[in-house]
Coordinates of C-alpha atoms in Angstrom, one line a residue:
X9 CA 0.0 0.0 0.0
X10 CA 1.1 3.2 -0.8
X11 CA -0.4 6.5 0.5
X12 CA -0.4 10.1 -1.1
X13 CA -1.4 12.8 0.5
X14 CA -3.8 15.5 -0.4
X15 CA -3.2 19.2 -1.1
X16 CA -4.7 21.9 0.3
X17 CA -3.6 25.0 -1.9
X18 CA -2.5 27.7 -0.4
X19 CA -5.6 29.8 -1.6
X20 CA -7.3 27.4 0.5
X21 CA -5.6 27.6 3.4
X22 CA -5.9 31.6 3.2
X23 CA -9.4 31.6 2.8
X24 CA -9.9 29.1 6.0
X25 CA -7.7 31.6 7.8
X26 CA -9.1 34.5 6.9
X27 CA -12.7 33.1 7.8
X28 CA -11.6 32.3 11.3
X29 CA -10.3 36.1 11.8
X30 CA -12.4 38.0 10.3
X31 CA -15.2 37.7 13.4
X32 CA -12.1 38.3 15.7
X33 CA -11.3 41.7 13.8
X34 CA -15.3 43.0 13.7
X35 CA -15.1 42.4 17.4
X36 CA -12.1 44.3 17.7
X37 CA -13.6 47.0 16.0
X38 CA -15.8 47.2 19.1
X39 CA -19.2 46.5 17.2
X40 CA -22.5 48.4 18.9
X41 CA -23.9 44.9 20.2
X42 CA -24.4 45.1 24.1
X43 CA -25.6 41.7 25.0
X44 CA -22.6 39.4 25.5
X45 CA -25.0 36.4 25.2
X46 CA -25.6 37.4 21.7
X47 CA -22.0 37.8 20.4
X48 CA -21.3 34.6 22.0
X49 CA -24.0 32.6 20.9
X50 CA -22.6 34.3 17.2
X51 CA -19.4 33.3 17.3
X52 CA -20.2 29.7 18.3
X53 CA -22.6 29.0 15.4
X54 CA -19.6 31.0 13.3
X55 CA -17.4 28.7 14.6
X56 CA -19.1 25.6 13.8
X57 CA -18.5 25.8 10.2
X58 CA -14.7 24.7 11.1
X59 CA -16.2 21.4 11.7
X60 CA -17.4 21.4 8.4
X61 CA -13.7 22.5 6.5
X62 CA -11.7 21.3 8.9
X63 CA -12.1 17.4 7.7
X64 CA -11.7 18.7 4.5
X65 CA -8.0 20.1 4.7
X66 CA -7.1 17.3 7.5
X67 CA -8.7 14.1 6.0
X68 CA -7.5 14.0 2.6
X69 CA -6.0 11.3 0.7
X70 CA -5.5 8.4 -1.5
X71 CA -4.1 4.8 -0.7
X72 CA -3.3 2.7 -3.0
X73 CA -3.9 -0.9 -3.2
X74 CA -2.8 -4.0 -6.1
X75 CA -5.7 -3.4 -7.9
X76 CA -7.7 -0.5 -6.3
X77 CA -7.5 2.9 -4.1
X78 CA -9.2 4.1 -1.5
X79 CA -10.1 8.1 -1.9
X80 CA -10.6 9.8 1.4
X81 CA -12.0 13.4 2.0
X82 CA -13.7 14.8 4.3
X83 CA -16.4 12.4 6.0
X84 CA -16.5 10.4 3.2
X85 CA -14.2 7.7 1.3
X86 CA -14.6 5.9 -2.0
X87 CA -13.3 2.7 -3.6
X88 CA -12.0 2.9 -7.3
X89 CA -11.3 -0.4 -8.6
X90 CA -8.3 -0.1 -11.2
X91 CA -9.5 -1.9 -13.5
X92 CA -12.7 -0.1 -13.8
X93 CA -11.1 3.5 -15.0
X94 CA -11.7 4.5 -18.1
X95 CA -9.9 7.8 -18.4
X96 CA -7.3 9.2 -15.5
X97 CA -5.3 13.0 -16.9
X98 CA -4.5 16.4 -14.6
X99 CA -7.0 19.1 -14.7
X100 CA -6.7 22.6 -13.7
X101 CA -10.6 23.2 -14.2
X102 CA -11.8 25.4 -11.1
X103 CA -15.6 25.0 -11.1
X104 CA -15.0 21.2 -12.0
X105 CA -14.9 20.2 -8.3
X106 CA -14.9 20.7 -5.0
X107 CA -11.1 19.9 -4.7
X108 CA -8.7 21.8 -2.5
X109 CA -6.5 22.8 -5.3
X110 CA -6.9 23.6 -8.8
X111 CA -3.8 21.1 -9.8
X112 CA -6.3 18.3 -9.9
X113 CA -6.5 14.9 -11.1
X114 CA -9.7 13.6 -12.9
X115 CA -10.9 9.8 -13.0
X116 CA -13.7 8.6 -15.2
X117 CA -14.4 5.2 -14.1
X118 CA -17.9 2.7 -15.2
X119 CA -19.6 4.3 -12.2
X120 CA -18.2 7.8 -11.9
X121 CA -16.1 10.8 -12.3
X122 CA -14.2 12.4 -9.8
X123 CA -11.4 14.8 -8.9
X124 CA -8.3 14.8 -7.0
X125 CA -6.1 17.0 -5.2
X126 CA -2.2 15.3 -4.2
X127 CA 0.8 16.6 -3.4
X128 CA 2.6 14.1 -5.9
X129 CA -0.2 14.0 -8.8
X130 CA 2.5 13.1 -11.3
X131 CA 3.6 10.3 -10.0
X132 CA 0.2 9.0 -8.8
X133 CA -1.3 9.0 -12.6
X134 CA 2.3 7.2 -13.7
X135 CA 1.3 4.4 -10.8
X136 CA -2.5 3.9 -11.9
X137 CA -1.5 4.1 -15.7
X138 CA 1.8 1.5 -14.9
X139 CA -1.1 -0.5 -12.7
X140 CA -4.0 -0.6 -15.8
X141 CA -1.4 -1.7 -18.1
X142 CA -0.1 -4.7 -16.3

């Protein structure tokens, strides 16, 4: 088994950053809101969304097995038999997916299409091309 990592562009990252500071700046522009409860109860619920990204940016990856991969983002993972793709090439498509960078991979398979964002897409497609051709 071989495991690549995921990337989170640095776009990415920015934007995560910037959406966890920008509450902390509005409060330290002293906004008119008097009841503490409130702002609280705001940030919280702000907050929350990190729960949402956060497995995003932290849970992303791809194993690779003899004859298969494993594709984990997020909450969810998905299992690409080898022999089942049909097409495999880079993409740098930005509405295409929902991929943390715009250096992506996309994989048509029997079932589906998906994208991909690793650290080492090069050599990932030269493994799964080397794999279908065995």
């Amino acid at each position: 088994m071989k495991q690549f990592k995921g990337k989170n562009a640095i776009w990415f990252v920015m934007s995560f950053l910037i959406y966890n500071l920008l509450p902390l700046l509005l409060i330290g522009k002293e906004l008119n809101i008097s009841n503490k409860f409130v702002i609280i109860t705001l940030l919280i619920l702000y907050y929350c969304g990190n729960l949402i990204v956060l497995p995003f940016m932290l849970r992303n990856r791809v194993e690779l097995f003899d004859d298969y991969f494993m594709f984990y983002y997020g909450f969810g993972k998905q299992k690409i038999y080898i022999k089942d793709i049909k097409e495999i090439k880079k993409s740098h498509n930005p509405i295409a997916s929902s991929a943390n960078s715009f250096d992506r991979i996309y994989i048509a398979t029997n079932q589906t299409e998906l994208y991909i964002s690793l650290r080492k897409n090069d050599e990932f497609i030269q493994m799964i091309k080397d794999k279908i051709s065995q």
